[in-house]
Coordinates of N, CA and C in Angstrom, one line a residue:
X1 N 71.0 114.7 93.2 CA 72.5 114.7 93.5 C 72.7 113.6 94.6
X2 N 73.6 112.3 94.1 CA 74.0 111.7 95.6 C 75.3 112.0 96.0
X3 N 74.2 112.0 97.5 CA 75.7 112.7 98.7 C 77.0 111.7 99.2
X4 N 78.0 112.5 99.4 CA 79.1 111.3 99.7 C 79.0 111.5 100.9
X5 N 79.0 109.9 101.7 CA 78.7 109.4 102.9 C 80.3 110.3 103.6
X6 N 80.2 111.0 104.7 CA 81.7 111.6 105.1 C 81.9 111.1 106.3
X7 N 83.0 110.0 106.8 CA 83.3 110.0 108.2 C 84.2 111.3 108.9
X8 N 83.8 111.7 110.0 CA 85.0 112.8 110.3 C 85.6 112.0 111.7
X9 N 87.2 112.2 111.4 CA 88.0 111.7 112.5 C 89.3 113.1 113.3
X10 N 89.1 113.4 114.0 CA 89.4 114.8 114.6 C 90.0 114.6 116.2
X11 N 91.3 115.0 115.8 CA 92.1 114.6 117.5 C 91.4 115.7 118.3
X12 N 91.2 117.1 118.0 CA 91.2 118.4 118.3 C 89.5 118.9 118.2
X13 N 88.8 118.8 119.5 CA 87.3 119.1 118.9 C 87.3 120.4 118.4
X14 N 88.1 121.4 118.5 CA 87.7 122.4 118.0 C 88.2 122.3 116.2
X15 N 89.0 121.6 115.8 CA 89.3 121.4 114.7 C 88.0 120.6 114.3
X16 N 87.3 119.9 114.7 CA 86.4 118.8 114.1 C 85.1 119.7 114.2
X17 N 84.7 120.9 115.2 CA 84.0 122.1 114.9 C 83.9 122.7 113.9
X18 N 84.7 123.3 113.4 CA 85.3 123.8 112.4 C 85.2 123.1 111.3
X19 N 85.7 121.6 110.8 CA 85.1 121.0 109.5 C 84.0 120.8 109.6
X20 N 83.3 120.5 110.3 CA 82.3 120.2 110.4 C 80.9 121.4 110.3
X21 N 81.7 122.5 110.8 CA 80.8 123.5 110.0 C 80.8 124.1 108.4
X22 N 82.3 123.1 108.0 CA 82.7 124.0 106.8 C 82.0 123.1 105.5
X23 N 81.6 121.5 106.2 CA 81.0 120.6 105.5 C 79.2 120.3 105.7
X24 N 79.2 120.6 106.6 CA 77.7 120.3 107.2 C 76.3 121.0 105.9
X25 N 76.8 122.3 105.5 CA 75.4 123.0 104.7 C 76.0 122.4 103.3
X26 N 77.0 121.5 102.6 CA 76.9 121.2 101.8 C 76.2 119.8 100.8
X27 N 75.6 120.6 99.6 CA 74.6 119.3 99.4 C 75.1 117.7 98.7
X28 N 76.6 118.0 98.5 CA 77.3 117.1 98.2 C 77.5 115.9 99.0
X29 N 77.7 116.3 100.7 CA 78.1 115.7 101.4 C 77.1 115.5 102.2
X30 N 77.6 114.1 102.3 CA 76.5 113.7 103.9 C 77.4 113.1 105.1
X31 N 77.4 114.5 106.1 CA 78.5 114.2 107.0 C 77.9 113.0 108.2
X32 N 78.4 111.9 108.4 CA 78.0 110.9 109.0 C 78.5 111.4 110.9
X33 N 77.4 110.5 111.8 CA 77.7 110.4 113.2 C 78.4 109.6 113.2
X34 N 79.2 109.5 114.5 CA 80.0 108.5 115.1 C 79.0 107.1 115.1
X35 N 78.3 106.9 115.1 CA 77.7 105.8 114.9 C 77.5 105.3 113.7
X36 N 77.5 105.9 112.8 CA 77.1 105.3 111.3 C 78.5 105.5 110.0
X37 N 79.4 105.4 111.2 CA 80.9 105.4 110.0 C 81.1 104.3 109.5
X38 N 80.3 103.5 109.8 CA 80.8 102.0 108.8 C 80.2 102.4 107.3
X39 N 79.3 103.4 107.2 CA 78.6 103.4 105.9 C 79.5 104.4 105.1
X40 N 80.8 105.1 105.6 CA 81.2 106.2 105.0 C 82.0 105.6 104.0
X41 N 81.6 106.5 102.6 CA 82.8 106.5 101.5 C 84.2 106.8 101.7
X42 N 84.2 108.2 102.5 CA 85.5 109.0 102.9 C 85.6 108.8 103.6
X43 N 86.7 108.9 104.4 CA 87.4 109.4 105.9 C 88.4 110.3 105.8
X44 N 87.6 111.6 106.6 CA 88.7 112.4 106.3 C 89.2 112.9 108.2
X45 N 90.6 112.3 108.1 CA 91.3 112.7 109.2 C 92.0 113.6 109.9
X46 N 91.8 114.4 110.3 CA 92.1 116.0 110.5 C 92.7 115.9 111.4
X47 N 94.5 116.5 111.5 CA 95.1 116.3 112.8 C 95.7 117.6 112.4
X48 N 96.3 117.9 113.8 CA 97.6 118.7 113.9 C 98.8 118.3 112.5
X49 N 99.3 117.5 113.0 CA 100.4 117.1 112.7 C 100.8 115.6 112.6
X50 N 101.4 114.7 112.2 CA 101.6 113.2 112.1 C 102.3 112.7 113.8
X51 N 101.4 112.2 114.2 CA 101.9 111.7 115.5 C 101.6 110.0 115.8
X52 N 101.9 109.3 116.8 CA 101.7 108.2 116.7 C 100.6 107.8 116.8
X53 N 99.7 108.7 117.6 CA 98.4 108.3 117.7 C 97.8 108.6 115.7
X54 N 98.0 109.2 114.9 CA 97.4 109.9 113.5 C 97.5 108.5 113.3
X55 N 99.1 108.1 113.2 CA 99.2 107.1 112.3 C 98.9 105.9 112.5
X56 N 98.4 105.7 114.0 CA 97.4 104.2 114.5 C 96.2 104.1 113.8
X57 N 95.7 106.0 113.9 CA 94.4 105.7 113.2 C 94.5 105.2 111.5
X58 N 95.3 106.1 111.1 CA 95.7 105.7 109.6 C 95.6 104.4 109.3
X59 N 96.2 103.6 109.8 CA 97.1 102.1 109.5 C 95.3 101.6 109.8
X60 N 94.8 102.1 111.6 CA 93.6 101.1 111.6 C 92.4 101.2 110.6
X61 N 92.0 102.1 109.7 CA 91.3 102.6 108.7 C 91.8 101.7 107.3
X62 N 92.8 101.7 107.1 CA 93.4 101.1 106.0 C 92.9 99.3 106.0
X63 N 93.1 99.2 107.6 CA 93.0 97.4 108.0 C 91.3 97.2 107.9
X64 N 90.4 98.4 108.6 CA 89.3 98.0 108.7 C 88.3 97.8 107.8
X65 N 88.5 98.5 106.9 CA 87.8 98.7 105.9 C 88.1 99.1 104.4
X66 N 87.2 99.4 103.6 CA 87.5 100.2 102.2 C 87.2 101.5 101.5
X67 N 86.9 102.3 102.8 CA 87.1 103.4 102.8 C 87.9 104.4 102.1
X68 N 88.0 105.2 101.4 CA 89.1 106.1 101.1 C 89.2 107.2 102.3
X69 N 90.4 107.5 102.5 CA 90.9 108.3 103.4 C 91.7 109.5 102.6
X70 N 91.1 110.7 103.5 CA 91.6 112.0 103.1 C 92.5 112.7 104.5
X71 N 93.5 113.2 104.3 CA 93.8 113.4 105.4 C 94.8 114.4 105.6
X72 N 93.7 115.4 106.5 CA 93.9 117.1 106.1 C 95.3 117.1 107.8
X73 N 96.2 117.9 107.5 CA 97.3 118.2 108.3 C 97.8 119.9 108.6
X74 N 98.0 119.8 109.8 CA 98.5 121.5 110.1 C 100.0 121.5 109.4
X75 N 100.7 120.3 109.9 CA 102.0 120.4 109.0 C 102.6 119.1 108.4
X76 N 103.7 119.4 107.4 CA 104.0 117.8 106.5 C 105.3 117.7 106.8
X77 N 105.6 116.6 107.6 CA 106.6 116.2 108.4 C 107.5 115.5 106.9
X78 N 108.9 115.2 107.0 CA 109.6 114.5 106.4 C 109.2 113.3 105.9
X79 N 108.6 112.6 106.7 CA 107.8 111.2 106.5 C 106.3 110.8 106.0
X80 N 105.9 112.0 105.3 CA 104.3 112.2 105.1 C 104.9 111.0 103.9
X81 N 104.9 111.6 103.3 CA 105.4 110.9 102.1 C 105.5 109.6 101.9
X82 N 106.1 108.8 102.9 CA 106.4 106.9 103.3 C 105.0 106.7 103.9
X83 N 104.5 107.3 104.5 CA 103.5 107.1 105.9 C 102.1 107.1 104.9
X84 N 101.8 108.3 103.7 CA 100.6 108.3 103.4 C 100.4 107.4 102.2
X85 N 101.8 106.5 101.7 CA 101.8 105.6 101.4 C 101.7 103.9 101.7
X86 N 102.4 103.6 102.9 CA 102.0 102.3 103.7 C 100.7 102.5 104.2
X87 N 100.2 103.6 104.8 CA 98.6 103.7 105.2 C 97.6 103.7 104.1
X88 N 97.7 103.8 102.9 CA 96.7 104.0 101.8 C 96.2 105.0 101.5
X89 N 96.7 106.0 102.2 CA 96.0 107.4 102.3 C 95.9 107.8 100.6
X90 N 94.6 108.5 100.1 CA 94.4 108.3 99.0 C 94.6 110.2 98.7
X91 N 94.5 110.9 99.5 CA 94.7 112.2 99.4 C 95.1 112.8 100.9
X92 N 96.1 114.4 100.5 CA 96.4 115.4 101.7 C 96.1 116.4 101.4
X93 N 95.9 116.7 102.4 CA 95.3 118.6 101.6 C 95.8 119.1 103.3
X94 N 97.0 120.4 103.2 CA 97.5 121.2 104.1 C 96.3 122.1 104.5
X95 N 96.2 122.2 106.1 CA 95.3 122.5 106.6 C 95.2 124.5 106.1
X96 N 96.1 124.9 106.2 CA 96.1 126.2 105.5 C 95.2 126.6 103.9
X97 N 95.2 125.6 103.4 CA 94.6 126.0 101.9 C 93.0 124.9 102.2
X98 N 92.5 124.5 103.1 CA 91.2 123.7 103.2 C 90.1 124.5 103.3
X99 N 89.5 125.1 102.6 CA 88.6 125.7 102.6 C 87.7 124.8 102.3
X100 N 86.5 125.5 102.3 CA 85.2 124.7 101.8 C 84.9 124.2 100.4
X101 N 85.3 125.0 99.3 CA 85.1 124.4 98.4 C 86.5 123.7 97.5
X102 N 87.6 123.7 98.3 CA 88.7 122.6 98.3 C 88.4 121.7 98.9
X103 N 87.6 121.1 100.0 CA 87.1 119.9 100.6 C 86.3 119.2 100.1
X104 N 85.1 119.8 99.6 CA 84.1 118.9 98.7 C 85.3 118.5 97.4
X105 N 85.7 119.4 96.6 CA 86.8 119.5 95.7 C 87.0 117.6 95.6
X106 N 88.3 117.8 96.7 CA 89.3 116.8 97.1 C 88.4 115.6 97.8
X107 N 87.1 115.8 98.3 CA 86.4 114.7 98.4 C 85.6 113.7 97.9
X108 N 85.1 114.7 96.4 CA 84.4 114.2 95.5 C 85.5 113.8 94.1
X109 N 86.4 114.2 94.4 CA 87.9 113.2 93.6 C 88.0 111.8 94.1
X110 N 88.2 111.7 95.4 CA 88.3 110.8 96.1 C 87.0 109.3 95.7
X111 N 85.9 109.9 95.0 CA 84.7 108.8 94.8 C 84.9 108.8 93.3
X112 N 85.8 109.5 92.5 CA 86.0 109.2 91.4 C 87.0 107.8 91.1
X113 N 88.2 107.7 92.6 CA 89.2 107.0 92.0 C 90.2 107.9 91.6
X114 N 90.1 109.4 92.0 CA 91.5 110.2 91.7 C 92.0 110.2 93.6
X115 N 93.5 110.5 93.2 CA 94.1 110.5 94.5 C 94.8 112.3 94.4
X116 N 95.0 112.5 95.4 CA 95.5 114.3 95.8 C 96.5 114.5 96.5
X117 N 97.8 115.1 96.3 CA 98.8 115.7 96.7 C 99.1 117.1 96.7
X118 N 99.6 117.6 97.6 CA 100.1 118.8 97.2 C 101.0 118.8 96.1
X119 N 101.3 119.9 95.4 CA 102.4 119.5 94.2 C 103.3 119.0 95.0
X120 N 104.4 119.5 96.0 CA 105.3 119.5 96.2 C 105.8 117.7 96.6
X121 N 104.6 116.8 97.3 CA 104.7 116.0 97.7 C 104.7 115.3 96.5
X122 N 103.7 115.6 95.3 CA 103.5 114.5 94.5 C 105.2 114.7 93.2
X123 N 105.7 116.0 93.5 CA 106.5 116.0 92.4 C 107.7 115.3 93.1
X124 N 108.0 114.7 94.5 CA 108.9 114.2 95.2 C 108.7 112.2 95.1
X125 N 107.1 111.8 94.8 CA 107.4 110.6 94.3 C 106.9 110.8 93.1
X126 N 106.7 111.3 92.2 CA 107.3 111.3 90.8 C 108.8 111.1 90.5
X127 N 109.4 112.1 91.1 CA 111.1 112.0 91.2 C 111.6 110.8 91.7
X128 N 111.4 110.0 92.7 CA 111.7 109.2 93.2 C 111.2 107.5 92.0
X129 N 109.8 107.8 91.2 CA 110.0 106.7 91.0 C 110.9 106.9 89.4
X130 N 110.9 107.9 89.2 CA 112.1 108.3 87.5 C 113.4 107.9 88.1
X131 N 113.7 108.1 89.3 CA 115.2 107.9 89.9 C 115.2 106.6 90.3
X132 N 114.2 105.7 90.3 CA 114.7 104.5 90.6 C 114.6 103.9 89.3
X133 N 114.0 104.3 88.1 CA 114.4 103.4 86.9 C 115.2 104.1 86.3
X134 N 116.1 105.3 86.6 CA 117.2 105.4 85.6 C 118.2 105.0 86.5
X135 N 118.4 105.1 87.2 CA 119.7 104.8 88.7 C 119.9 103.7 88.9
X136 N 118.7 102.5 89.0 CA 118.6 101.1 89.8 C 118.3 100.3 88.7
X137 N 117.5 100.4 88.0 CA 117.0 99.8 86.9 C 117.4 99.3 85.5
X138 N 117.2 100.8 84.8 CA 118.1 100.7 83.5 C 119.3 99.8 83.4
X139 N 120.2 100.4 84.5 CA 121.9 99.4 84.3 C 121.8 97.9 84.6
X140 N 120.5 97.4 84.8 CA 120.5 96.1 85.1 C 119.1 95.7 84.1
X141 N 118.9 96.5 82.9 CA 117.7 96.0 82.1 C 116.6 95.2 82.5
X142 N 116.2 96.1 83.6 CA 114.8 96.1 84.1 C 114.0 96.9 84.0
X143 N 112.9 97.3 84.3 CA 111.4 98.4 83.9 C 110.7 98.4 84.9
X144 N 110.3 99.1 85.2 CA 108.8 99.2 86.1 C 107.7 98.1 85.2
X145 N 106.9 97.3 85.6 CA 106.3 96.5 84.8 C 105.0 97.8 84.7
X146 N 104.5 98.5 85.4 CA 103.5 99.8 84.9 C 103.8 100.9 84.6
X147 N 104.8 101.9 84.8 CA 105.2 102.7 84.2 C 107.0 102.8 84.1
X148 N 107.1 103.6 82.7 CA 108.6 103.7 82.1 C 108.9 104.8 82.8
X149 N 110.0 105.4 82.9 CA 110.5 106.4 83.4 C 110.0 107.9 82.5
X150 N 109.9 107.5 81.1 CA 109.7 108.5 80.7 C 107.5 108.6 80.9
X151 N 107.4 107.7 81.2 CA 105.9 108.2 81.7 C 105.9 108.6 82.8
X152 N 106.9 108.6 84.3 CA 106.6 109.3 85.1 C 107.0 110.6 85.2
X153 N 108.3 110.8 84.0 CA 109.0 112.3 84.0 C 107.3 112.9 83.7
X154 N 106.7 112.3 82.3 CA 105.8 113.4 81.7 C 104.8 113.6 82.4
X155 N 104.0 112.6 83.8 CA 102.9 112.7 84.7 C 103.9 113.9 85.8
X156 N 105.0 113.6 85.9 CA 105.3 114.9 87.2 C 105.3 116.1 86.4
X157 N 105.4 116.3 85.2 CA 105.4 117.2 84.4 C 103.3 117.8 84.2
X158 N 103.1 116.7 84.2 CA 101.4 117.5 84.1 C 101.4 117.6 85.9
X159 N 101.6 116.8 87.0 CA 101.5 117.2 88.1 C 101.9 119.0 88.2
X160 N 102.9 119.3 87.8 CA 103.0 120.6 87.6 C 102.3 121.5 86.5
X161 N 101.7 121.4 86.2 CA 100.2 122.1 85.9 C 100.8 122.1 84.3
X162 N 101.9 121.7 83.3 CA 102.0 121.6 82.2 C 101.4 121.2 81.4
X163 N 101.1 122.0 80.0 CA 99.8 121.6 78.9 C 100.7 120.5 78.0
X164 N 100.5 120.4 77.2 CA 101.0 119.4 75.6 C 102.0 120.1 75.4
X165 N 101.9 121.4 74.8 CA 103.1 121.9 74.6 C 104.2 122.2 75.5
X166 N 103.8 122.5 76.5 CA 105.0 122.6 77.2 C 105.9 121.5 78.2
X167 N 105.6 120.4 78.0 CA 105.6 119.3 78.3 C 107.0 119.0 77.0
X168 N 106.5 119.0 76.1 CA 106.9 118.7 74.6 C 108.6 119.5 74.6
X169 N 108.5 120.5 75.0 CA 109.6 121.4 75.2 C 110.3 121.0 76.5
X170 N 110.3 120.9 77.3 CA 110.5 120.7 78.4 C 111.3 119.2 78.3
X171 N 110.4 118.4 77.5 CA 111.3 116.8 77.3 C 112.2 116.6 76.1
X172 N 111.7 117.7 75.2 CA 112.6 117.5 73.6 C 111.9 116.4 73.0
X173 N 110.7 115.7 73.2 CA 109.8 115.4 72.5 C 108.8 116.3 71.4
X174 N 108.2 115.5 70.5 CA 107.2 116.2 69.6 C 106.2 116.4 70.2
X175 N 105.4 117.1 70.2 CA 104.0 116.8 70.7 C 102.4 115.8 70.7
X176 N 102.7 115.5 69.7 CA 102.1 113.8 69.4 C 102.8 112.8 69.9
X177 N 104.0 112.7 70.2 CA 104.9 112.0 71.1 C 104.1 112.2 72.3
X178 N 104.0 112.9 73.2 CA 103.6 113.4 74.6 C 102.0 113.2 74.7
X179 N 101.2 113.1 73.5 CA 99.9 113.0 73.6 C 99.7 111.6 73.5
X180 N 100.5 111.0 72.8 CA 101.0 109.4 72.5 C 100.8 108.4 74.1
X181 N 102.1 108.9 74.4 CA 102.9 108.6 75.8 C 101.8 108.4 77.2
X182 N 100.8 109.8 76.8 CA 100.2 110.1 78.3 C 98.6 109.3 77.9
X183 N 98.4 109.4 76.2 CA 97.0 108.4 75.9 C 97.8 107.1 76.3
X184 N 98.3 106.4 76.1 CA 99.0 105.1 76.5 C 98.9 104.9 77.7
X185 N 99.5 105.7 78.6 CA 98.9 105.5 80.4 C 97.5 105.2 80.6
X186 N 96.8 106.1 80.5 CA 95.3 106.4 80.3 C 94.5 105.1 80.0
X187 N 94.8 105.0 78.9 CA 93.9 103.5 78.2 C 94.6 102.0 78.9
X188 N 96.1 102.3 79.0 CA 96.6 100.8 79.9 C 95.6 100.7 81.0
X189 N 95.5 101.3 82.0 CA 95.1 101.7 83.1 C 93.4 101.7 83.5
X190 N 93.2 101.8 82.2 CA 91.3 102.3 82.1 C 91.1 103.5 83.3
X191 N 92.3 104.8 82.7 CA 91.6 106.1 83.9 C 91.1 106.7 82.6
X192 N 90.8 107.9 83.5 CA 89.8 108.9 82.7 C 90.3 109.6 82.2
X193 N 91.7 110.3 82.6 CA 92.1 111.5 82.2 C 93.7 111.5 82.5
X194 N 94.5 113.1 82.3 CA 95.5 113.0 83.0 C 95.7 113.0 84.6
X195 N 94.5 114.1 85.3 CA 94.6 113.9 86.2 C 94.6 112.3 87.4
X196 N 93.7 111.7 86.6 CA 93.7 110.3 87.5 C 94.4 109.5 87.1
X197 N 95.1 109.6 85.9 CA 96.7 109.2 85.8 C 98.1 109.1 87.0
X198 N 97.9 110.5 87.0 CA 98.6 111.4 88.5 C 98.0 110.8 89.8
X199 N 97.0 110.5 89.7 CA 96.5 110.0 91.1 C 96.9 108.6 91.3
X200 N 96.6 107.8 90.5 CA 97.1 106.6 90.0 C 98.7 106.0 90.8
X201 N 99.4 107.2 90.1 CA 100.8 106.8 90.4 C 101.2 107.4 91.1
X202 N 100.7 108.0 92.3 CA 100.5 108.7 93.3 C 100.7 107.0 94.6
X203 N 99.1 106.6 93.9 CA 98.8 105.5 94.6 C 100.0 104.3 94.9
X204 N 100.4 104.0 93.7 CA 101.0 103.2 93.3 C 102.0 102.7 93.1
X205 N 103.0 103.9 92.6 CA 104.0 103.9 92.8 C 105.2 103.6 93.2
X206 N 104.6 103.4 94.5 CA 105.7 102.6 95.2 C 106.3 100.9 95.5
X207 N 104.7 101.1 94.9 CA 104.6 99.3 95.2 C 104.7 98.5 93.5
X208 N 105.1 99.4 92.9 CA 105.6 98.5 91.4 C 106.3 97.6 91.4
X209 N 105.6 96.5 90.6 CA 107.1 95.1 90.5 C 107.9 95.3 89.4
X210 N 109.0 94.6 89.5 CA 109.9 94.8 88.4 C 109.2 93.8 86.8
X211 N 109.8 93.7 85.8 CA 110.0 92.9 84.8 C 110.8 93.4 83.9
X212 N 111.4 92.1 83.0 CA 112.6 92.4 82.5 C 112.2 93.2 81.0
X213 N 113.3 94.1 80.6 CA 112.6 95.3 80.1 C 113.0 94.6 78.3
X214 N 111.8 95.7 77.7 CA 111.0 94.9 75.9 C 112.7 95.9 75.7
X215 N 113.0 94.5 74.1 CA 114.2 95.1 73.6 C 113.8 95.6 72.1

Protein backbone atom coordinates (compact mmCIF):
# COMPACT_ATOMS: atom_id res chain seq x y z
CA UNK A 1 0.00 0.00 0.00
CA UNK A 2 1.49 3.62 -0.66
CA UNK A 3 1.08 6.04 2.13
CA UNK A 4 -0.09 9.51 1.58
CA UNK A 5 2.65 11.91 2.61
CA UNK A 6 0.28 14.09 5.45
CA UNK A 7 1.45 17.70 6.44
CA UNK A 8 -0.42 18.67 9.68
CA UNK A 9 -0.99 22.45 10.24
CA UNK A 10 -2.75 23.13 13.75
CA UNK A 11 -3.35 26.69 15.41
CA UNK A 12 -4.48 24.75 18.76
CA UNK A 13 -1.83 21.91 20.03
CA UNK A 14 -4.42 20.22 21.58
CA UNK A 15 -6.42 20.06 18.38
CA UNK A 16 -3.10 18.89 16.45
CA UNK A 17 -2.97 16.09 19.54
CA UNK A 18 -5.93 14.84 18.66
CA UNK A 19 -5.51 14.44 14.71
CA UNK A 20 -2.68 13.37 15.03
CA UNK A 21 -3.65 10.48 17.19
CA UNK A 22 -6.63 9.95 15.02
CA UNK A 23 -4.13 9.58 11.94
CA UNK A 24 -0.91 8.38 13.24
CA UNK A 25 -1.89 4.18 13.59
CA UNK A 26 -3.21 4.51 10.01
CA UNK A 27 -1.48 2.51 7.25
CA UNK A 28 -2.75 4.80 4.65
CA UNK A 29 -1.14 7.73 5.93
CA UNK A 30 2.22 8.88 6.53
CA UNK A 31 1.92 11.64 8.85
CA UNK A 32 4.90 13.92 8.12
CA UNK A 33 7.28 16.23 10.91
CA UNK A 34 7.55 19.78 10.70
CA UNK A 35 10.62 19.27 8.96
CA UNK A 36 9.76 17.12 6.01
CA UNK A 37 6.49 19.05 4.77
CA UNK A 38 7.85 19.94 1.65
CA UNK A 39 7.37 16.24 0.68
CA UNK A 40 3.60 16.26 1.75
CA UNK A 41 0.75 15.33 -0.75
CA UNK A 42 -1.85 16.87 1.72
CA UNK A 43 -2.16 19.58 3.98
CA UNK A 44 -4.58 19.32 6.24
CA UNK A 45 -5.31 22.57 8.19
CA UNK A 46 -7.14 22.28 11.37
CA UNK A 47 -8.43 25.45 12.95
CA UNK A 48 -11.07 26.69 15.11
CA UNK A 49 -12.65 28.75 12.95
CA UNK A 50 -11.54 31.16 9.68
CA UNK A 51 -9.48 33.88 11.17
CA UNK A 52 -6.83 36.02 9.63
CA UNK A 53 -4.09 34.17 10.74
CA UNK A 54 -6.13 30.46 8.85
CA UNK A 55 -6.36 32.44 5.88
CA UNK A 56 -2.59 33.66 5.68
CA UNK A 57 -1.77 30.15 6.03
CA UNK A 58 -4.32 29.12 3.36
CA UNK A 59 -3.34 31.79 0.66
CA UNK A 60 0.64 30.89 1.80
CA UNK A 61 0.09 27.03 1.00
CA UNK A 62 -1.67 27.76 -2.19
CA UNK A 63 1.58 30.32 -3.22
CA UNK A 64 4.11 27.75 -2.00
CA UNK A 65 3.62 24.90 -3.36
CA UNK A 66 1.33 22.04 -4.98
CA UNK A 67 0.09 20.54 -2.30
CA UNK A 68 -3.56 19.81 -1.92
CA UNK A 69 -5.10 21.25 1.08
CA UNK A 70 -7.72 19.86 3.32
CA UNK A 71 -9.11 22.00 5.70
CA UNK A 72 -10.98 20.71 8.76
CA UNK A 73 -13.05 23.75 10.82
CA UNK A 74 -14.95 24.01 14.17
CA UNK A 75 -17.23 26.45 12.32
CA UNK A 76 -18.23 27.70 8.55
CA UNK A 77 -18.41 31.27 8.62
CA UNK A 78 -20.43 33.11 5.64
CA UNK A 79 -17.25 33.43 3.73
CA UNK A 80 -16.00 29.76 3.68
CA UNK A 81 -17.29 29.55 0.55
CA UNK A 82 -15.22 32.74 -1.43
CA UNK A 83 -12.18 32.06 0.87
CA UNK A 84 -11.87 28.10 0.17
CA UNK A 85 -12.13 29.12 -3.28
CA UNK A 86 -9.40 32.00 -3.85
CA UNK A 87 -7.19 29.77 -1.48
CA UNK A 88 -7.52 26.50 -3.61
CA UNK A 89 -8.65 24.68 -0.86
CA UNK A 90 -9.46 21.33 -2.47
CA UNK A 91 -11.70 19.98 0.46
CA UNK A 92 -13.67 20.91 4.14
CA UNK A 93 -14.75 18.57 6.41
CA UNK A 94 -16.64 20.23 9.74
CA UNK A 95 -14.80 19.37 12.66
CA UNK A 96 -17.87 17.61 14.28
CA UNK A 97 -18.22 14.78 11.71
CA UNK A 98 -14.02 14.13 11.40
CA UNK A 99 -13.66 11.05 12.58
CA UNK A 100 -10.98 8.67 11.67
CA UNK A 101 -12.23 6.99 8.97
CA UNK A 102 -13.79 10.34 7.33
CA UNK A 103 -10.17 11.67 7.38
CA UNK A 104 -8.35 8.99 5.54
CA UNK A 105 -11.80 9.01 3.54
CA UNK A 106 -11.52 12.78 2.43
CA UNK A 107 -7.69 12.42 2.20
CA UNK A 108 -7.23 9.67 0.01
CA UNK A 109 -10.02 11.59 -2.38
CA UNK A 110 -7.83 14.33 -2.30
CA UNK A 111 -4.78 12.08 -4.23
CA UNK A 112 -7.38 10.97 -6.53
CA UNK A 113 -8.14 14.59 -7.93
CA UNK A 114 -11.64 14.54 -6.14
CA UNK A 115 -12.49 17.72 -4.22
CA UNK A 116 -14.96 17.64 -0.79
CA UNK A 117 -17.75 19.79 0.52
CA UNK A 118 -20.16 19.50 2.93
CA UNK A 119 -23.50 19.14 0.96
CA UNK A 120 -24.60 22.29 2.11
CA UNK A 121 -21.61 24.27 0.88
CA UNK A 122 -21.29 22.42 -2.37
CA UNK A 123 -25.15 22.79 -3.14
CA UNK A 124 -24.60 26.77 -2.56
CA UNK A 125 -21.92 26.93 -5.50
CA UNK A 126 -23.77 24.68 -7.59
CA UNK A 127 -26.67 27.19 -7.22
CA UNK A 128 -24.64 30.03 -7.71
CA UNK A 129 -23.08 28.84 -10.86
CA UNK A 130 -26.91 27.75 -12.48
CA UNK A 131 -27.85 31.33 -11.31
CA UNK A 132 -25.28 32.98 -13.06
CA UNK A 133 -26.05 31.26 -16.41
CA UNK A 134 -29.72 31.59 -16.32
CA UNK A 135 -29.85 35.32 -14.74
CA UNK A 136 -26.49 36.86 -16.34
CA UNK A 137 -25.90 34.78 -19.18
CA UNK A 138 -28.64 33.35 -21.16
CA UNK A 139 -30.24 36.98 -21.79
CA UNK A 140 -27.05 37.99 -23.38
CA UNK A 141 -26.34 34.50 -25.28
CA UNK A 142 -23.51 33.52 -23.48
CA UNK A 143 -22.46 29.93 -21.78
CA UNK A 144 -20.08 28.87 -19.38
CA UNK A 145 -17.39 27.68 -21.95
CA UNK A 146 -17.24 24.21 -19.29
CA UNK A 147 -20.39 23.72 -18.01
CA UNK A 148 -24.20 24.50 -19.17
CA UNK A 149 -26.51 25.25 -16.53
CA UNK A 150 -28.30 22.24 -16.98
CA UNK A 151 -25.12 20.27 -16.14
CA UNK A 152 -24.70 22.09 -13.00
CA UNK A 153 -28.53 21.71 -12.00
CA UNK A 154 -27.92 17.75 -12.61
CA UNK A 155 -24.14 17.72 -10.63
CA UNK A 156 -25.99 19.64 -7.56
CA UNK A 157 -28.59 17.12 -8.03
CA UNK A 158 -26.08 14.06 -7.69
CA UNK A 159 -24.21 16.35 -4.90
CA UNK A 160 -27.39 15.56 -3.16
CA UNK A 161 -27.01 11.94 -3.08
CA UNK A 162 -29.59 11.49 -6.24
CA UNK A 163 -29.49 8.18 -8.50
CA UNK A 164 -30.54 8.35 -12.43
CA UNK A 165 -33.88 8.12 -11.71
CA UNK A 166 -34.50 10.45 -9.49
CA UNK A 167 -32.53 13.04 -10.96
CA UNK A 168 -34.80 12.27 -14.24
CA UNK A 169 -37.92 13.19 -12.22
CA UNK A 170 -36.77 15.93 -10.48
CA UNK A 171 -35.59 17.68 -14.04
CA UNK A 172 -38.50 16.32 -16.32
CA UNK A 173 -35.83 14.73 -18.33
CA UNK A 174 -35.71 11.00 -19.54
CA UNK A 175 -33.29 9.07 -18.05
CA UNK A 176 -30.89 8.41 -20.84
CA UNK A 177 -31.10 12.13 -21.11
CA UNK A 178 -29.44 12.39 -17.48
CA UNK A 179 -27.01 9.46 -18.13
CA UNK A 180 -26.26 11.36 -21.55
CA UNK A 181 -25.69 14.81 -19.86
CA UNK A 182 -23.61 13.56 -16.78
CA UNK A 183 -21.44 10.86 -19.40
CA UNK A 184 -20.77 14.07 -21.37
CA UNK A 185 -19.21 15.91 -18.30
CA UNK A 186 -17.20 12.93 -17.42
CA UNK A 187 -15.43 12.15 -20.76
CA UNK A 188 -15.13 16.26 -21.59
CA UNK A 189 -13.19 16.43 -18.59
CA UNK A 190 -11.28 13.01 -18.50
CA UNK A 191 -12.86 12.42 -14.65
CA UNK A 192 -13.70 9.14 -13.43
CA UNK A 193 -17.00 9.27 -12.19
CA UNK A 194 -19.88 11.44 -10.93
CA UNK A 195 -18.36 12.06 -7.86
CA UNK A 196 -15.09 13.78 -9.29
CA UNK A 197 -17.39 15.53 -11.67
CA UNK A 198 -18.74 17.21 -8.35
CA UNK A 199 -15.37 17.83 -7.18
CA UNK A 200 -14.31 19.23 -10.41
CA UNK A 201 -16.90 22.02 -10.28
CA UNK A 202 -16.45 22.42 -6.84
CA UNK A 203 -12.91 23.47 -7.99
CA UNK A 204 -13.74 25.36 -10.72
CA UNK A 205 -16.47 26.84 -10.86
CA UNK A 206 -15.90 29.94 -10.14
CA UNK A 207 -13.31 30.74 -12.34
CA UNK A 208 -15.14 29.82 -15.73
CA UNK A 209 -14.73 31.97 -18.79
CA UNK A 210 -17.43 32.92 -20.81
CA UNK A 211 -17.99 31.97 -24.73
CA UNK A 212 -20.55 32.77 -26.98
CA UNK A 213 -23.22 30.17 -26.71
CA UNK A 214 -23.67 27.02 -29.92
CA UNK A 215 -27.11 27.88 -31.76
Amino acid sequence: MTRVPVALYAQDPILEAGVRSQLRPRPEIELLEPNEQERAEVALVVVDQLDDEAEQLLRRLQRSSTVRVDWMTGHLENNVLRTTVECGVAAVIRRSEANQDRLVSVITALTRGEGVLPGDLLGRLLDQVGRLQRVVLDPRGLTLSTLTAREADMLRLVADGMDTAEIAVQTSYSERTVKNVLHDVITRFNLRNRAHAVGYLMRHGPHLTLMPART
